[in-house]
């Protein structure tokens, strides 16, 4: 099942609706990395609220996507990791190293806004 | 979705077990693993069986994640294999048994595969120590060029 990607101002929001096959995850990765360039997005939110299982492949692919998005010059944040999923990830020893996470969509947008603010300030600072 | 291809054959393999404890009404599902899509099917079936046993939501997620990893190892290392899900009883305890078996190349260094940090960090499947932590019981048999069978159990607390 393909993951819908919505454009919301400078951000892209990918809302995962159901369990994803490996193929779906790879497709999501390719779509996001391409869309970020096409729409000149500054940030990406991947909402995993509906995911009841995140195994090693899903975790690794999400981590890859986050790093690729950063290499493309944007920021990514994963939102909505459920308490049970967080517990399973910790037990399994899987880490989302270097990947931003936030509680939900709202917090994810706030996180990106803050990041954009920071980079704006930095630019101004450099300009002086 | 998915393929519960051979329910009759499954029931046949089961009957020998359930004959021993007819009162249990052991439930079982067999999922053939042939592609990554079957991984999702296997873990959904496992979750269904486990939820009927009364596991908490957290335990259901741990079980589904363990099944996902075991089925993934089959796809990654042996291409095809089988996952057997079965409700089990031991005295008053009830639980879920998951057996993942394949006829692949086997694991050359089992000791190492069971060590923490081996392969998990790169997430190239395996992750056997992680699966062990998700479940209550863990057993593995692997023979070079013959295949691998991992049996895990979780008991309803």
Tab-separated table of C-alpha atoms in Angstrom:
chain	number	residue	atom	x	y	z
A	1	UNK	CA	0.000	0.000	0.000
A	2	UNK	CA	1.458	3.304	-1.074
A	3	UNK	CA	1.946	5.968	1.567
A	4	UNK	CA	0.261	9.276	0.733
A	5	UNK	CA	2.562	12.284	0.872
A	6	UNK	CA	0.920	15.648	1.550
A	7	UNK	CA	2.477	19.029	1.021
A	8	UNK	CA	1.869	21.391	3.912
A	9	UNK	CA	3.609	24.714	3.280
A	10	UNK	CA	7.360	24.104	3.330
A	11	UNK	CA	6.892	20.604	4.734
A	12	UNK	CA	6.004	17.169	3.434
A	13	UNK	CA	3.890	14.892	5.577
A	14	UNK	CA	3.930	11.155	4.940
A	15	UNK	CA	1.204	9.442	6.915
A	16	UNK	CA	1.656	5.704	7.121
A	17	UNK	CA	-1.807	4.156	7.187
A	18	UNK	CA	-1.186	0.444	7.647
A	19	UNK	CA	1.498	-2.218	7.864
A	20	UNK	CA	4.028	-1.686	5.094
A	21	UNK	CA	5.790	-4.297	3.058
A	22	UNK	CA	9.501	-3.827	2.406
A	23	UNK	CA	8.648	-2.710	-1.087
A	24	UNK	CA	6.271	-0.026	0.229
A	25	UNK	CA	8.977	1.284	2.547
A	26	UNK	CA	11.522	1.492	-0.235
A	27	UNK	CA	8.944	3.259	-2.380
A	28	UNK	CA	8.286	5.748	0.422
A	29	UNK	CA	12.012	6.406	0.691
A	30	UNK	CA	12.417	7.079	-3.019
A	31	UNK	CA	9.283	9.237	-3.196
A	32	UNK	CA	10.293	11.417	-0.232
A	33	UNK	CA	13.852	11.911	-1.387
A	34	UNK	CA	12.590	12.948	-4.833
A	35	UNK	CA	9.693	15.123	-3.607
A	36	UNK	CA	11.903	17.103	-1.250
A	37	UNK	CA	13.778	18.352	-4.309
A	38	UNK	CA	10.811	18.773	-6.588
A	39	UNK	CA	8.775	20.781	-4.086
A	40	UNK	CA	11.808	22.414	-2.455
A	41	UNK	CA	10.567	21.262	0.946
A	42	UNK	CA	12.469	22.264	4.065
A	43	UNK	CA	11.172	19.522	6.281
A	44	UNK	CA	9.621	16.070	6.253
A	45	UNK	CA	7.357	14.465	8.827
A	46	UNK	CA	6.827	10.712	8.758
A	47	UNK	CA	3.840	9.764	10.880
A	48	UNK	CA	4.063	6.157	12.118
A	49	UNK	CA	1.127	6.333	14.560
A	50	UNK	CA	-0.669	3.550	12.684
A	51	UNK	CA	2.320	1.180	12.717
A	52	UNK	CA	1.812	-1.556	15.290
A	53	UNK	CA	5.133	-3.202	14.520
A	54	UNK	CA	8.489	-1.720	13.580
A	55	UNK	CA	11.001	-4.432	12.883
A	56	UNK	CA	14.658	-4.161	11.930
A	57	UNK	CA	13.967	-3.476	8.274
A	58	UNK	CA	11.405	-0.737	8.949
A	59	UNK	CA	13.675	0.891	11.507
A	60	UNK	CA	16.691	0.772	9.257
A	61	UNK	CA	14.758	2.145	6.282
A	62	UNK	CA	13.308	5.028	8.324
A	63	UNK	CA	16.795	5.835	9.597
A	64	UNK	CA	18.114	5.762	6.025
A	65	UNK	CA	15.323	8.052	4.853
A	66	UNK	CA	16.088	10.563	7.617
A	67	UNK	CA	19.780	10.626	6.714
A	68	UNK	CA	19.056	10.920	2.998
A	69	UNK	CA	16.624	13.785	3.592
A	70	UNK	CA	19.310	15.580	5.588
A	71	UNK	CA	21.804	15.039	2.768
A	72	UNK	CA	19.242	16.653	0.496
A	73	UNK	CA	19.296	19.727	2.731
A	74	UNK	CA	16.049	19.249	4.620
A	75	UNK	CA	15.131	18.003	8.096
A	76	UNK	CA	13.090	14.962	8.952
A	77	UNK	CA	11.220	14.012	12.079
A	78	UNK	CA	9.435	10.753	12.843
A	79	UNK	CA	6.264	11.198	14.860
A	80	UNK	CA	3.832	8.880	16.586
A	81	UNK	CA	5.968	5.922	17.683
A	82	UNK	CA	3.544	4.051	19.950
A	83	UNK	CA	4.572	3.111	23.516
A	84	UNK	CA	4.476	-0.626	22.725
A	85	UNK	CA	6.544	-0.125	19.592
A	86	UNK	CA	9.091	1.928	21.541
A	87	UNK	CA	9.320	-0.884	24.096
A	88	UNK	CA	9.828	-3.506	21.391
A	89	UNK	CA	12.514	-1.404	19.682
A	90	UNK	CA	14.437	-1.042	22.930
A	91	UNK	CA	14.143	-4.773	23.691
A	92	UNK	CA	15.275	-5.628	20.203
A	93	UNK	CA	18.225	-3.279	20.570
A	94	UNK	CA	17.283	-1.168	17.559
A	95	UNK	CA	18.237	2.474	17.584
A	96	UNK	CA	17.147	5.412	15.513
A	97	UNK	CA	20.498	7.088	15.933
A	98	UNK	CA	20.697	10.639	14.661
A	99	UNK	CA	17.001	10.696	13.816
A	100	UNK	CA	14.670	13.287	15.303
A	101	UNK	CA	11.453	12.005	16.830
A	102	UNK	CA	8.443	13.804	18.272
A	103	UNK	CA	5.306	12.746	20.108
A	104	UNK	CA	2.774	13.527	17.400
A	105	UNK	CA	2.140	15.541	14.257
A	106	UNK	CA	1.688	18.775	16.185
A	107	UNK	CA	4.993	18.379	18.020
A	108	UNK	CA	6.660	17.363	14.773
A	109	UNK	CA	5.597	20.590	13.070
A	110	UNK	CA	6.770	22.601	16.101
A	111	UNK	CA	10.113	20.787	15.929
A	112	UNK	CA	10.551	21.642	12.253
A	113	UNK	CA	9.455	25.256	12.824
A	114	UNK	CA	12.070	25.552	15.540
A	115	UNK	CA	14.716	24.040	13.248
A	116	UNK	CA	13.781	26.472	10.483
A	117	UNK	CA	13.985	29.339	12.965
A	118	UNK	CA	17.446	28.239	14.021
A	119	UNK	CA	18.759	28.000	10.495
A	120	UNK	CA	17.203	31.409	9.729
A	121	UNK	CA	19.019	32.952	12.687
A	122	UNK	CA	22.257	31.315	11.666
A	123	UNK	CA	21.984	32.802	8.210
A	124	UNK	CA	21.307	36.263	9.592
A	125	UNK	CA	24.248	35.895	11.920
A	126	UNK	CA	26.513	34.932	9.071
A	127	UNK	CA	25.227	37.896	7.069
A	128	UNK	CA	26.438	40.430	9.620
B	1	UNK	CA	-4.393	-10.808	1.381
B	2	UNK	CA	-1.705	-13.331	2.219
B	3	UNK	CA	-2.124	-16.977	1.623
B	4	UNK	CA	-3.322	-19.523	4.024
B	5	UNK	CA	-2.666	-21.980	1.286
B	6	UNK	CA	-3.103	-25.285	2.883
B	7	UNK	CA	-5.338	-25.276	5.904
B	8	UNK	CA	-6.039	-28.988	5.632
B	9	UNK	CA	-2.417	-29.993	5.716
B	10	UNK	CA	-2.002	-27.724	8.670
B	11	UNK	CA	-4.795	-29.315	10.613
B	12	UNK	CA	-3.285	-32.688	9.876
B	13	UNK	CA	0.062	-31.752	11.397
B	14	UNK	CA	-1.745	-30.340	14.351
B	15	UNK	CA	-3.962	-33.221	15.175
B	16	UNK	CA	-1.106	-35.283	16.581
B	17	UNK	CA	-0.455	-32.526	19.056
B	18	UNK	CA	-3.997	-31.690	20.001
B	19	UNK	CA	-4.830	-35.365	20.447
B	20	UNK	CA	-2.599	-35.325	23.479
B	21	UNK	CA	-4.490	-32.491	25.140
B	22	UNK	CA	-7.850	-32.351	23.593
B	23	UNK	CA	-9.141	-30.111	26.354
B	24	UNK	CA	-6.755	-27.336	25.344
B	25	UNK	CA	-8.322	-26.833	21.980
B	26	UNK	CA	-4.932	-25.772	20.744
B	27	UNK	CA	-5.157	-23.346	17.905
B	28	UNK	CA	-2.554	-23.201	15.232
B	29	UNK	CA	-1.710	-21.384	12.059
B	30	UNK	CA	0.915	-22.194	9.529
B	31	UNK	CA	2.266	-19.516	7.228
B	32	UNK	CA	4.542	-20.261	4.306
B	33	UNK	CA	7.161	-17.569	3.964
B	34	UNK	CA	8.031	-16.861	0.364
B	35	UNK	CA	8.373	-13.091	0.207
B	36	UNK	CA	8.463	-10.050	2.439
B	37	UNK	CA	4.660	-9.739	2.199
B	38	UNK	CA	4.304	-13.041	4.022
B	39	UNK	CA	6.204	-11.516	6.937
B	40	UNK	CA	3.314	-9.128	7.543
B	41	UNK	CA	0.790	-11.932	7.230
B	42	UNK	CA	2.695	-14.123	9.716
B	43	UNK	CA	2.899	-11.434	12.358
B	44	UNK	CA	-0.758	-10.496	11.937
B	45	UNK	CA	-1.778	-14.126	12.403
B	46	UNK	CA	0.480	-14.393	15.441
B	47	UNK	CA	-1.066	-11.301	16.933
B	48	UNK	CA	-4.565	-12.698	16.389
B	49	UNK	CA	-3.752	-15.972	18.111
B	50	UNK	CA	-1.958	-14.233	20.957
B	51	UNK	CA	-4.752	-11.748	21.535
B	52	UNK	CA	-7.196	-14.642	21.974
B	53	UNK	CA	-4.928	-15.916	24.746
B	54	UNK	CA	-5.315	-12.618	26.558
B	55	UNK	CA	-1.866	-11.092	26.150
B	56	UNK	CA	-1.540	-7.369	26.882
B	57	UNK	CA	-1.099	-4.919	24.016
B	58	UNK	CA	2.556	-4.549	24.849
B	59	UNK	CA	3.095	-8.308	24.736
B	60	UNK	CA	1.182	-8.523	21.448
B	61	UNK	CA	3.589	-6.026	19.938
B	62	UNK	CA	6.624	-7.869	21.327
B	63	UNK	CA	5.328	-11.149	19.899
B	64	UNK	CA	4.500	-9.620	16.507
B	65	UNK	CA	7.930	-8.023	16.356
B	66	UNK	CA	9.647	-11.314	17.190
B	67	UNK	CA	7.658	-13.117	14.479
B	68	UNK	CA	8.555	-10.367	12.039
B	69	UNK	CA	12.267	-10.762	12.760
B	70	UNK	CA	12.196	-14.556	12.540
B	71	UNK	CA	10.248	-14.487	9.276
B	72	UNK	CA	12.590	-11.809	7.965
B	73	UNK	CA	15.603	-14.002	8.668
B	74	UNK	CA	13.969	-16.694	6.545
B	75	UNK	CA	13.446	-14.297	3.625
B	76	UNK	CA	16.949	-12.867	3.957
B	77	UNK	CA	18.962	-16.011	4.473
B	78	UNK	CA	16.954	-18.961	3.183
B	79	UNK	CA	14.513	-17.249	0.781
B	80	UNK	CA	11.668	-19.562	1.789
B	81	UNK	CA	10.542	-21.332	4.906
B	82	UNK	CA	7.693	-21.891	7.308
B	83	UNK	CA	6.326	-20.206	10.384
B	84	UNK	CA	4.173	-22.296	12.725
B	85	UNK	CA	2.112	-20.485	15.325
B	86	UNK	CA	0.442	-22.458	18.049
B	87	UNK	CA	-1.233	-21.892	21.370
B	88	UNK	CA	0.358	-24.023	24.076
B	89	UNK	CA	-0.426	-24.991	27.635
B	90	UNK	CA	1.797	-26.084	30.464
B	91	UNK	CA	-0.071	-26.788	33.660
B	92	UNK	CA	-2.062	-23.653	34.267
B	93	UNK	CA	0.111	-21.567	31.988
B	94	UNK	CA	-1.023	-20.645	28.536
B	95	UNK	CA	1.209	-19.272	25.883
B	96	UNK	CA	2.082	-18.902	22.256
B	97	UNK	CA	4.706	-20.953	20.498
B	98	UNK	CA	6.348	-19.727	17.319
B	99	UNK	CA	8.518	-22.020	15.239
B	100	UNK	CA	10.352	-20.583	12.252
B	101	UNK	CA	12.090	-23.134	10.115
B	102	UNK	CA	13.893	-23.156	6.825
B	103	UNK	CA	16.038	-25.434	4.742
B	104	UNK	CA	18.632	-22.803	4.010
B	105	UNK	CA	22.381	-22.847	4.460
B	106	UNK	CA	22.261	-22.748	8.221
B	107	UNK	CA	24.133	-20.358	10.466
B	108	UNK	CA	27.895	-20.955	10.271
B	109	UNK	CA	28.766	-19.417	13.636
B	110	UNK	CA	25.821	-19.892	15.924
B	111	UNK	CA	27.682	-18.673	18.998
B	112	UNK	CA	28.414	-15.419	17.291
B	113	UNK	CA	24.895	-15.036	15.928
B	114	UNK	CA	23.615	-15.271	19.491
B	115	UNK	CA	25.992	-12.602	20.722
B	116	UNK	CA	24.625	-9.158	21.264
B	117	UNK	CA	25.689	-6.635	18.709
B	118	UNK	CA	26.267	-9.151	15.976
B	119	UNK	CA	24.355	-8.046	12.915
B	120	UNK	CA	21.680	-6.160	14.886
B	121	UNK	CA	23.555	-2.889	14.636
B	122	UNK	CA	23.549	-3.192	10.875
B	123	UNK	CA	20.061	-4.615	10.993
B	124	UNK	CA	20.745	-7.174	8.337
B	125	UNK	CA	18.242	-9.433	9.934
B	126	UNK	CA	19.362	-12.106	12.369
B	127	UNK	CA	19.014	-10.047	15.524
B	128	UNK	CA	18.598	-13.287	17.422
B	129	UNK	CA	19.618	-11.867	20.805
B	130	UNK	CA	16.909	-9.251	20.347
B	131	UNK	CA	14.282	-11.873	19.564
B	132	UNK	CA	15.407	-13.752	22.649
B	133	UNK	CA	14.742	-10.669	24.773
B	134	UNK	CA	11.270	-10.221	23.272
B	135	UNK	CA	10.162	-13.733	24.219
B	136	UNK	CA	10.295	-15.962	27.314
B	137	UNK	CA	11.822	-19.085	25.800
B	138	UNK	CA	14.241	-19.413	22.941
B	139	UNK	CA	15.727	-22.417	21.231
B	140	UNK	CA	17.694	-22.691	18.039
B	141	UNK	CA	18.936	-25.538	15.913
B	142	UNK	CA	21.022	-24.871	12.877
B	143	UNK	CA	22.866	-27.279	10.668
B	144	UNK	CA	25.113	-26.205	7.843
B	145	UNK	CA	23.481	-26.780	4.480
B	146	UNK	CA	20.473	-28.353	6.187
B	147	UNK	CA	18.622	-25.401	7.622
B	148	UNK	CA	17.681	-23.530	10.740
B	149	UNK	CA	14.803	-23.875	13.175
B	150	UNK	CA	14.133	-21.260	15.810
B	151	UNK	CA	11.489	-22.016	18.438
B	152	UNK	CA	10.304	-19.314	20.787
B	153	UNK	CA	7.526	-19.126	23.349
B	154	UNK	CA	5.832	-16.454	25.331
B	155	UNK	CA	3.637	-17.178	28.331
B	156	UNK	CA	0.651	-15.146	29.378
B	157	UNK	CA	1.790	-13.515	32.623
